[in-house]
């Protein structure tokens, strides 16, 4: 099978790593990729958000499957363009990807499908925003309606800060605060049916102790020893199946991965957000543990033939720690040299935002590296990840020290 992966982050490196280990994959390509991905796949300089360019590349490569990683290409219609030239694509259509592209649309689908989530108002004026904030009270939750790379959400006790964020965005969703631990669940969907992957937890704040600004994610781990056994089944029944049924009913069936961000509240699991793609960095740990070969699984989703696969996982735990560039998430510094990337026995480095300059690997994004450690239990996986983090050298870099503790 010839597979083309679209994207250039740690998630795409994780996808490429798993696909490169799958004996069914005869050729692996990635566009645009990064310095680390280039070691496991042939990389192509393509604008990932240009549907015609991606479809053209897929045709030239005679790809049997295109896997679209990030949200921006999906929302731009890249998966549609690939399917239009007759090539199976793993990733929702432009319309179905609006489940991530517009928080207001996601709320509308959840309401129509009876999915448990925070009560919310969509607001376009300061008066509406003030009324909604007053009704719900603190802590205030204000979300930019559109795509914001994990940085569009403000959760604060400060009414002025909440109002300022609402003012800065054209349209916001203001919702009730959900109290409880967060869990990320990926459901692989083929348009009509779905299967859950092992849940993970990510750490979204920039600083230790869940302080500092929201980021795309600073680390993650799986499995979650503290959740109930039947949590995935409950979320499939209460969230995933109703959601994909509603999208199919509207004529926009969902193909790809539905990322369900949940808060486990006292009243049961409730949806915090949907994403139209694999979560990053949760993917790095979930795919590390997934034993079932990935290519056939993703292809069966892309062709509407998922069925009811029985997935298997490696025992033990995986922990990923993100090494970020100086000044991430505000305005990350790029171009810093990176060394110390060699794997150890139980840890390895995935590239999240890197490039090669004059033969030297340099930073090229906010989240630069995703360091994965594995072990028989969470504590050992964590130790192995941090041991390798300690060996990586990059001027100005920072990471959280409390991932999976
Ligand atoms: P989102 O981009 O929707 O995932 O939001 C980013 C982060 O903001 C989430 O991971 C939560 O930690 C927090 N958040 C979002 N919505 C809520 C909510 N309704 N209640 C509490 N925290 C929230
Ligand atoms: N890790 C959170 C996300 O991918 O949105």
Short mmCIF file of C-alpha atoms and ligand atoms in Angstrom, two decimals:
data_model
loop_
_atom_site.label_atom_id
_atom_site.label_comp_id
_atom_site.label_asym_id
_atom_site.label_seq_id
_atom_site.Cartn_x
_atom_site.Cartn_y
_atom_site.Cartn_z
CA UNK A 1 0.00 0.00 0.00
CA UNK A 2 1.30 3.47 -0.93
CA UNK A 3 0.39 5.98 1.78
CA UNK A 4 0.66 9.78 1.75
CA UNK A 5 0.42 11.63 5.06
CA UNK A 6 -0.38 15.36 5.06
CA UNK A 7 1.08 17.58 7.79
CA UNK A 8 4.34 18.46 9.52
CA UNK A 9 3.92 18.05 13.29
CA UNK A 10 4.58 15.51 16.02
CA UNK A 11 1.27 13.84 15.24
CA UNK A 12 2.32 13.30 11.63
CA UNK A 13 5.71 11.98 12.73
CA UNK A 14 3.89 9.53 15.01
CA UNK A 15 1.56 8.51 12.16
CA UNK A 16 4.52 8.05 9.80
CA UNK A 17 6.46 6.06 12.39
CA UNK A 18 3.57 3.64 12.92
CA UNK A 19 2.88 3.37 9.18
CA UNK A 20 6.59 2.74 8.49
CA UNK A 21 6.46 -0.22 10.90
CA UNK A 22 3.38 -1.69 9.15
CA UNK A 23 4.42 -4.46 6.71
CA UNK A 24 1.41 -3.62 4.52
CA UNK A 25 2.94 -0.23 3.68
CA UNK A 26 5.23 -0.47 0.66
CA UNK A 27 5.83 3.27 0.14
CA UNK A 28 5.43 6.09 2.63
CA UNK A 29 5.26 9.77 1.67
CA UNK A 30 4.62 12.90 3.69
CA UNK A 31 3.90 16.48 2.68
CA UNK A 32 5.32 18.80 3.76
CA UNK A 33 6.83 16.76 6.64
CA UNK A 34 9.76 17.88 8.78
CA UNK A 35 13.38 16.95 9.49
CA UNK A 36 12.43 13.87 11.55
CA UNK A 37 9.72 12.62 9.22
CA UNK A 38 12.25 12.73 6.37
CA UNK A 39 14.03 9.81 8.05
CA UNK A 40 11.00 7.48 7.71
CA UNK A 41 9.10 8.87 4.69
CA UNK A 42 9.81 10.62 1.40
CA UNK A 43 8.91 14.26 2.00
CA UNK A 44 7.39 16.58 -0.61
CA UNK A 45 7.25 20.38 -0.44
CA UNK A 46 3.53 20.98 -0.85
CA UNK A 47 1.20 23.57 0.63
CA UNK A 48 -0.86 21.24 2.84
CA UNK A 49 -3.85 23.59 2.77
CA UNK A 50 -4.09 23.70 -1.04
CA UNK A 51 -6.62 20.99 -2.02
CA UNK A 52 -5.65 20.85 -5.72
CA UNK A 53 -1.92 20.61 -4.94
CA UNK A 54 -2.41 17.79 -2.43
CA UNK A 55 -4.75 15.86 -4.76
CA UNK A 56 -2.26 16.32 -7.62
CA UNK A 57 0.59 14.97 -5.50
CA UNK A 58 -1.52 11.98 -4.42
CA UNK A 59 -2.22 11.20 -8.08
CA UNK A 60 1.43 11.52 -9.14
CA UNK A 61 2.44 9.16 -6.31
CA UNK A 62 -0.35 6.69 -7.18
CA UNK A 63 -1.29 6.80 -3.51
CA UNK A 64 -3.70 4.13 -2.26
CA UNK A 65 -4.51 6.16 0.85
CA UNK A 66 -4.08 9.77 1.94
CA UNK A 67 -4.12 10.51 5.68
CA UNK A 68 -4.80 14.17 6.45
CA UNK A 69 -3.32 15.14 9.82
CA UNK A 70 -4.08 18.76 10.81
CA UNK A 71 -7.32 20.69 10.93
CA UNK A 72 -6.38 23.50 8.54
CA UNK A 73 -6.19 21.25 5.42
CA UNK A 74 -9.39 19.47 6.46
CA UNK A 75 -11.28 22.73 6.88
CA UNK A 76 -9.82 23.84 3.52
CA UNK A 77 -11.35 20.78 1.82
CA UNK A 78 -8.23 18.71 1.18
CA UNK A 79 -9.91 15.36 1.93
CA UNK A 80 -12.74 16.20 -0.51
CA UNK A 81 -10.24 17.04 -3.28
CA UNK A 82 -8.42 13.73 -2.75
CA UNK A 83 -11.67 11.74 -2.84
CA UNK A 84 -12.74 13.66 -5.95
CA UNK A 85 -9.77 12.22 -7.85
CA UNK A 86 -10.78 8.73 -6.75
CA UNK A 87 -8.25 8.17 -3.97
CA UNK A 88 -9.42 7.06 -0.49
CA UNK A 89 -8.83 9.76 2.13
CA UNK A 90 -8.73 9.38 5.89
CA UNK A 91 -10.16 12.69 7.10
CA UNK A 92 -13.57 14.37 7.15
CA UNK A 93 -14.99 16.47 4.35
CA UNK A 94 -14.81 20.25 4.59
CA UNK A 95 -18.41 20.32 5.82
CA UNK A 96 -17.99 17.56 8.42
CA UNK A 97 -14.72 19.17 9.62
CA UNK A 98 -16.78 22.17 10.71
CA UNK A 99 -17.33 20.16 13.88
CA UNK A 100 -13.89 21.58 14.74
CA UNK A 101 -13.89 24.60 12.43
CA UNK A 102 -16.81 26.24 14.23
CA UNK A 103 -17.51 25.80 17.93
CA UNK A 104 -21.04 27.11 17.31
CA UNK A 105 -21.64 24.38 14.69
CA UNK A 106 -20.30 21.74 17.09
CA UNK A 107 -22.75 22.95 19.73
CA UNK A 108 -25.61 22.81 17.22
CA UNK A 109 -24.79 19.20 16.29
CA UNK A 110 -24.48 18.18 19.93
CA UNK A 111 -27.79 19.79 20.77
CA UNK A 112 -29.54 18.07 17.84
CA UNK A 113 -27.97 14.72 18.76
CA UNK A 114 -28.63 14.99 22.50
CA UNK A 115 -24.92 14.79 23.37
CA UNK A 116 -23.99 15.83 26.94
CA UNK A 117 -21.99 19.07 26.88
CA UNK A 118 -21.76 22.45 28.61
CA UNK A 119 -24.74 24.80 28.18
CA UNK A 120 -23.63 27.59 25.86
CA UNK A 121 -24.55 30.78 24.03
CA UNK A 122 -23.10 31.98 20.75
CA UNK A 123 -22.49 35.74 21.04
CA UNK A 124 -21.54 38.41 18.50
CA UNK A 125 -21.95 41.58 20.60
CA UNK A 126 -20.51 42.72 23.93
CA UNK A 127 -24.02 43.00 25.37
CA UNK A 128 -24.77 39.37 24.52
CA UNK A 129 -21.39 38.31 25.91
CA UNK A 130 -21.93 40.20 29.16
CA UNK A 131 -25.39 38.67 29.59
CA UNK A 132 -24.09 35.13 29.03
CA UNK A 133 -21.12 35.62 31.38
CA UNK A 134 -23.40 37.00 34.07
CA UNK A 135 -25.80 34.08 33.72
CA UNK A 136 -23.12 31.39 34.03
CA UNK A 137 -20.90 33.19 36.57
CA UNK A 138 -17.20 32.50 37.25
CA UNK A 139 -15.07 30.69 36.21
CA UNK A 140 -15.82 32.17 32.79
CA UNK A 141 -15.28 30.15 29.59
CA UNK A 142 -14.98 32.18 26.36
CA UNK A 143 -14.17 30.43 23.05
CA UNK A 144 -13.31 31.97 19.72
CA UNK A 145 -15.80 30.42 17.25
CA UNK A 146 -13.17 29.73 14.59
CA UNK A 147 -9.91 27.77 14.39
CA UNK A 148 -7.25 29.10 16.76
CA UNK A 149 -4.66 26.30 17.08
CA UNK A 150 -5.63 25.51 20.67
CA UNK A 151 -5.23 29.12 21.72
CA UNK A 152 -8.76 30.48 21.21
CA UNK A 153 -10.10 29.55 24.64
CA UNK A 154 -9.89 31.71 27.73
CA UNK A 155 -10.92 30.27 31.11
CA UNK A 156 -10.71 32.92 33.82
CA UNK A 157 -12.23 34.23 37.05
CA UNK A 158 -11.68 37.78 35.80
CA UNK A 159 -14.80 39.21 34.15
CA UNK A 160 -12.82 41.96 32.40
CA UNK A 161 -10.44 39.41 30.86
CA UNK A 162 -13.42 37.32 29.71
CA UNK A 163 -15.06 40.37 28.14
CA UNK A 164 -11.80 41.46 26.50
CA UNK A 165 -11.43 38.05 24.82
CA UNK A 166 -15.02 38.21 23.60
CA UNK A 167 -14.35 41.69 22.23
CA UNK A 168 -11.18 40.54 20.43
CA UNK A 169 -13.06 37.74 18.59
CA UNK A 170 -15.73 38.24 15.98
CA UNK A 171 -18.00 35.52 17.32
CA UNK A 172 -17.60 33.61 20.58
CA UNK A 173 -19.17 30.68 22.34
CA UNK A 174 -19.63 31.38 26.06
CA UNK A 175 -20.40 28.34 28.11
CA UNK A 176 -20.78 26.95 31.58
CA UNK A 177 -17.60 25.79 33.32
CA UNK A 178 -17.22 22.01 33.44
CA UNK A 179 -15.53 20.72 36.56
CA UNK A 180 -13.64 17.43 36.44
CA UNK A 181 -10.58 15.69 34.99
CA UNK A 182 -10.18 15.83 31.21
CA UNK A 183 -9.86 12.80 28.93
CA UNK A 184 -9.18 12.65 25.18
CA UNK A 185 -10.86 9.87 23.24
CA UNK A 186 -10.25 9.21 19.53
CA UNK A 187 -12.97 7.47 17.55
CA UNK A 188 -12.05 6.12 14.11
CA UNK A 189 -15.10 6.62 11.88
CA UNK A 190 -16.03 5.34 8.42
CA UNK A 191 -19.13 7.48 7.87
CA UNK A 192 -21.60 5.16 9.52
CA UNK A 193 -19.75 3.27 12.24
CA UNK A 194 -16.87 3.93 14.64
CA UNK A 195 -14.36 2.30 16.96
CA UNK A 196 -12.66 3.92 19.97
CA UNK A 197 -8.92 4.00 20.57
CA UNK A 198 -7.47 3.78 24.09
CA UNK A 199 -8.15 7.05 26.00
CA UNK A 200 -5.31 9.45 26.82
CA UNK A 201 -4.88 12.60 28.84
CA UNK A 202 -3.06 15.71 27.72
CA UNK A 203 -1.75 18.74 29.56
CA UNK A 204 -2.82 21.96 27.87
CA UNK A 205 -1.35 24.71 30.04
CA UNK A 206 2.16 25.94 29.33
CA UNK A 207 3.51 25.73 32.88
CA UNK A 208 3.81 23.19 35.68
CA UNK A 209 0.79 22.81 37.92
CA UNK A 210 -1.59 23.65 35.04
CA UNK A 211 -0.64 27.31 35.19
CA UNK A 212 0.06 29.73 32.35
CA UNK A 213 -1.62 30.11 28.96
CA UNK A 214 -3.40 27.38 27.01
CA UNK A 215 -1.26 25.67 24.37
CA UNK A 216 -1.79 22.98 21.76
CA UNK A 217 -0.66 20.50 24.44
CA UNK A 218 2.58 20.14 26.45
CA UNK A 219 2.49 16.40 27.13
CA UNK A 220 0.26 13.34 27.40
CA UNK A 221 0.10 9.76 28.60
CA UNK A 222 -1.84 6.56 28.05
CA UNK A 223 -3.39 4.34 29.37
CA UNK A 224 -5.31 6.11 32.15
CA UNK A 225 -5.26 3.72 35.11
CA UNK A 226 -7.80 5.84 37.01
CA UNK A 227 -10.77 5.67 34.58
CA UNK A 228 -13.62 3.17 34.69
CA UNK A 229 -13.42 0.23 32.28
CA UNK A 230 -16.67 1.10 30.53
CA UNK A 231 -15.91 4.80 29.95
CA UNK A 232 -15.11 4.30 26.25
CA UNK A 233 -18.33 2.33 25.69
CA UNK A 234 -20.36 5.01 27.44
CA UNK A 235 -18.77 7.77 25.33
CA UNK A 236 -19.29 5.79 22.12
CA UNK A 237 -22.99 5.34 23.01
CA UNK A 238 -23.71 8.82 24.36
CA UNK A 239 -21.42 10.95 22.18
CA UNK A 240 -19.76 9.38 19.15
CA UNK A 241 -22.59 7.36 17.61
CA UNK A 242 -25.24 10.08 18.08
CA UNK A 243 -22.84 12.64 16.57
CA UNK A 244 -21.90 10.63 13.47
CA UNK A 245 -25.54 9.62 13.01
CA UNK A 246 -26.57 13.28 13.08
CA UNK A 247 -23.86 14.22 10.57
CA UNK A 248 -24.87 11.34 8.27
CA UNK A 249 -28.52 12.37 8.55
CA UNK A 250 -27.54 15.87 7.35
CA UNK A 251 -25.81 14.38 4.30
CA UNK A 252 -22.28 15.05 5.61
CA UNK A 253 -21.06 11.66 6.85
CA UNK A 254 -17.97 11.72 9.05
CA UNK A 255 -14.90 9.82 7.83
CA UNK A 256 -11.69 10.03 9.82
CA UNK A 257 -10.98 10.48 13.48
CA UNK A 258 -13.42 12.26 15.74
CA UNK A 259 -11.48 13.63 18.70
CA UNK A 260 -13.70 13.88 21.75
CA UNK A 261 -12.34 16.11 24.52
CA UNK A 262 -14.25 15.22 27.68
CA UNK A 263 -14.62 16.52 31.20
CA UNK A 264 -15.54 13.76 33.64
CA UNK A 265 -17.99 15.76 35.74
CA UNK A 266 -19.99 14.68 38.78
CA UNK A 267 -22.92 14.30 36.35
CA UNK A 268 -21.00 12.06 33.97
CA UNK A 269 -18.76 12.66 30.94
CA UNK A 270 -19.49 15.86 29.02
CA UNK A 271 -17.95 17.09 25.77
CA UNK A 272 -15.57 20.04 26.11
CA UNK A 273 -14.66 20.08 22.44
CA UNK A 274 -14.64 18.10 19.22
CA UNK A 275 -11.68 18.06 16.87
CA UNK A 276 -11.76 16.72 13.33
CA UNK A 277 -8.33 15.05 13.60
CA UNK A 278 -6.01 13.17 15.90
CA UNK A 279 -5.00 15.12 19.01
CA UNK A 280 -1.45 16.26 19.37
CA UNK A 281 0.41 15.14 21.52
CA UNK A 282 -2.06 12.38 22.55
CA UNK A 283 -1.49 10.62 19.21
CA UNK A 284 2.18 10.16 19.98
CA UNK A 285 1.36 7.94 23.00
CA UNK A 286 -1.80 6.23 21.71
CA UNK A 287 -0.12 5.10 18.48
CA UNK A 288 2.95 3.97 20.43
CA UNK A 289 0.72 1.53 22.32
CA UNK A 290 -1.56 0.48 19.44
CA UNK A 291 -0.44 -2.90 18.18
CA UNK A 292 -3.03 -3.35 15.42
CA UNK A 293 -1.38 -2.36 12.11
CA UNK A 294 -2.42 1.18 11.29
CA UNK A 295 -2.61 1.32 7.48
CA UNK A 296 -5.40 -1.22 7.03
CA UNK A 297 -7.36 0.32 9.86
CA UNK A 298 -7.22 3.83 8.39
CA UNK A 299 -7.93 2.53 4.87
CA UNK A 300 -11.03 0.68 6.09
CA UNK A 301 -12.34 3.96 7.50
CA UNK A 302 -11.56 5.78 4.25
CA UNK A 303 -13.45 3.19 2.19
CA UNK A 304 -16.44 2.85 4.54
CA UNK A 305 -15.54 -0.71 5.54
CA UNK A 306 -14.48 -0.37 9.16
CA UNK A 307 -16.73 -3.14 10.50
CA UNK A 308 -16.12 -4.02 14.15
CA UNK A 309 -12.36 -4.51 14.45
CA UNK A 310 -10.90 -5.84 17.69
CA UNK A 311 -7.93 -3.57 18.40
CA UNK A 312 -4.94 -4.71 20.41
CA UNK A 313 -2.46 -2.69 22.47
CA UNK A 314 1.01 -3.22 23.85
CA UNK A 315 0.97 -3.60 27.62
CA UNK A 316 2.59 -0.92 29.75
CA UNK A 317 2.52 2.83 29.46
CA UNK A 318 3.70 5.65 27.20
CA UNK A 319 4.40 9.24 28.23
CA UNK A 320 5.20 12.13 25.88
CA UNK A 321 6.82 15.41 26.92
CA UNK A 322 6.81 18.37 24.54
CA UNK A 323 9.98 20.42 24.23
CA UNK A 324 8.86 23.90 23.17
CA UNK A 325 10.71 26.85 21.71
CA UNK A 326 11.58 29.99 23.63
CA UNK A 327 8.52 32.20 23.99
CA UNK A 328 5.96 29.50 23.01
CA UNK A 329 2.97 29.85 22.90
CA UNK A 330 3.09 33.63 22.43
CA UNK A 331 5.60 34.14 19.61
CA UNK A 332 8.03 31.23 19.43
CA UNK A 333 11.63 31.82 18.38
CA UNK A 334 12.69 29.69 15.39
CA UNK A 335 16.05 28.61 13.99
CA UNK A 336 17.77 27.34 17.16
CA UNK A 337 20.11 24.36 16.71
CA UNK A 338 19.00 21.07 18.33
CA UNK A 339 21.29 18.23 19.46
CA UNK A 340 20.95 15.13 21.63
CA UNK A 341 18.18 13.51 19.59
CA UNK A 342 19.47 9.92 19.70
CA UNK A 343 16.95 7.43 21.11
CA UNK A 344 17.64 5.47 24.29
CA UNK A 345 16.47 1.92 24.96
CA UNK A 346 13.01 3.05 26.13
CA UNK A 347 12.61 6.55 24.70
CA UNK A 348 12.71 8.30 21.35
CA UNK A 349 12.21 11.74 19.85
CA UNK A 350 9.48 12.64 17.38
CA UNK A 351 9.87 15.93 15.52
CA UNK A 352 7.03 18.40 15.95
CA UNK A 353 8.48 21.58 14.46
CA UNK A 354 11.93 21.13 12.94
CA UNK A 355 13.79 21.85 9.72
CA UNK A 356 17.31 21.31 8.38
CA UNK A 357 19.55 24.35 7.82
CA UNK A 358 23.08 23.79 6.47
CA UNK A 359 22.94 20.16 7.58
CA UNK A 360 21.92 21.09 11.13
CA UNK A 361 18.51 20.29 12.65
CA UNK A 362 16.91 23.52 13.89
CA UNK A 363 13.65 24.54 15.52
CA UNK A 364 10.90 25.60 13.13
CA UNK A 365 7.78 25.94 15.26
CA UNK A 366 6.42 26.47 18.76
CA UNK A 367 6.25 22.84 19.79
CA UNK A 368 9.59 21.57 18.53
CA UNK A 369 9.99 17.98 19.78
CA UNK A 370 7.78 15.28 21.27
CA UNK A 371 9.85 13.00 23.49
CA UNK A 372 8.17 9.62 24.06
CA UNK A 373 9.14 7.31 26.92
CA UNK A 374 7.75 3.83 27.46
CA UNK A 375 7.82 1.36 30.31
CA UNK A 376 5.90 -1.36 32.12
CA UNK A 377 4.10 1.32 34.15
CA UNK A 378 3.47 5.06 34.04
CA UNK A 379 6.25 5.93 36.49
CA UNK A 380 8.92 4.14 34.47
CA UNK A 381 7.62 5.52 31.16
CA UNK A 382 7.76 8.98 32.68
CA UNK A 383 11.32 8.48 33.99
CA UNK A 384 12.44 7.23 30.58
CA UNK A 385 10.86 10.19 28.78
CA UNK A 386 12.40 12.78 31.10
CA UNK A 387 15.81 11.10 30.96
CA UNK A 388 15.87 11.69 27.21
CA UNK A 389 14.40 15.20 27.55
CA UNK A 390 17.45 15.94 29.73
CA UNK A 391 19.77 14.95 26.88
CA UNK A 392 18.14 17.16 24.27
CA UNK A 393 19.89 20.52 23.91
CA UNK A 394 18.26 23.58 22.37
CA UNK A 395 18.85 27.20 23.34
CA UNK A 396 15.87 28.78 25.09
CA UNK A 397 13.75 25.62 25.12
CA UNK A 398 11.24 24.85 27.86
CA UNK A 399 9.10 21.91 28.90
CA UNK A 400 6.80 20.97 31.74
CA UNK A 401 8.35 18.83 34.47
CA UNK A 402 5.06 17.39 35.79
CA UNK A 403 3.63 15.46 32.83
CA UNK A 404 1.97 12.21 33.99
CA UNK A 405 3.17 12.67 37.56
P1 LIG B 1 -10.73 23.69 23.82
O1 LIG B 1 -9.90 24.41 22.80
O2 LIG B 1 -12.19 23.80 23.61
O3 LIG B 1 -10.23 22.31 24.05
O4 LIG B 1 -10.40 24.34 25.21
C1 LIG B 1 -9.09 24.32 25.74
C2 LIG B 1 -9.12 24.01 27.20
O5 LIG B 1 -9.93 24.95 27.90
C3 LIG B 1 -9.76 22.66 27.53
O6 LIG B 1 -8.89 21.60 27.42
C4 LIG B 1 -10.17 22.90 28.96
O7 LIG B 1 -9.07 22.73 29.83
C5 LIG B 1 -10.59 24.33 28.97
N1 LIG B 1 -12.04 24.39 28.78
C6 LIG B 1 -12.72 24.52 27.61
N2 LIG B 1 -14.04 24.52 27.80
C7 LIG B 1 -14.24 24.39 29.13
C8 LIG B 1 -15.40 24.31 29.96
N3 LIG B 1 -16.63 24.41 29.47
N4 LIG B 1 -15.21 24.14 31.27
C9 LIG B 1 -13.95 24.04 31.80
N5 LIG B 1 -12.83 24.12 31.07
C10 LIG B 1 -12.96 24.29 29.75
N1 LIG B 2 -3.97 18.05 22.43
C1 LIG B 2 -5.10 18.82 22.12
C2 LIG B 2 -5.40 18.94 20.70
O1 LIG B 2 -4.84 18.27 19.87
O2 LIG B 2 -6.25 19.74 20.37
#
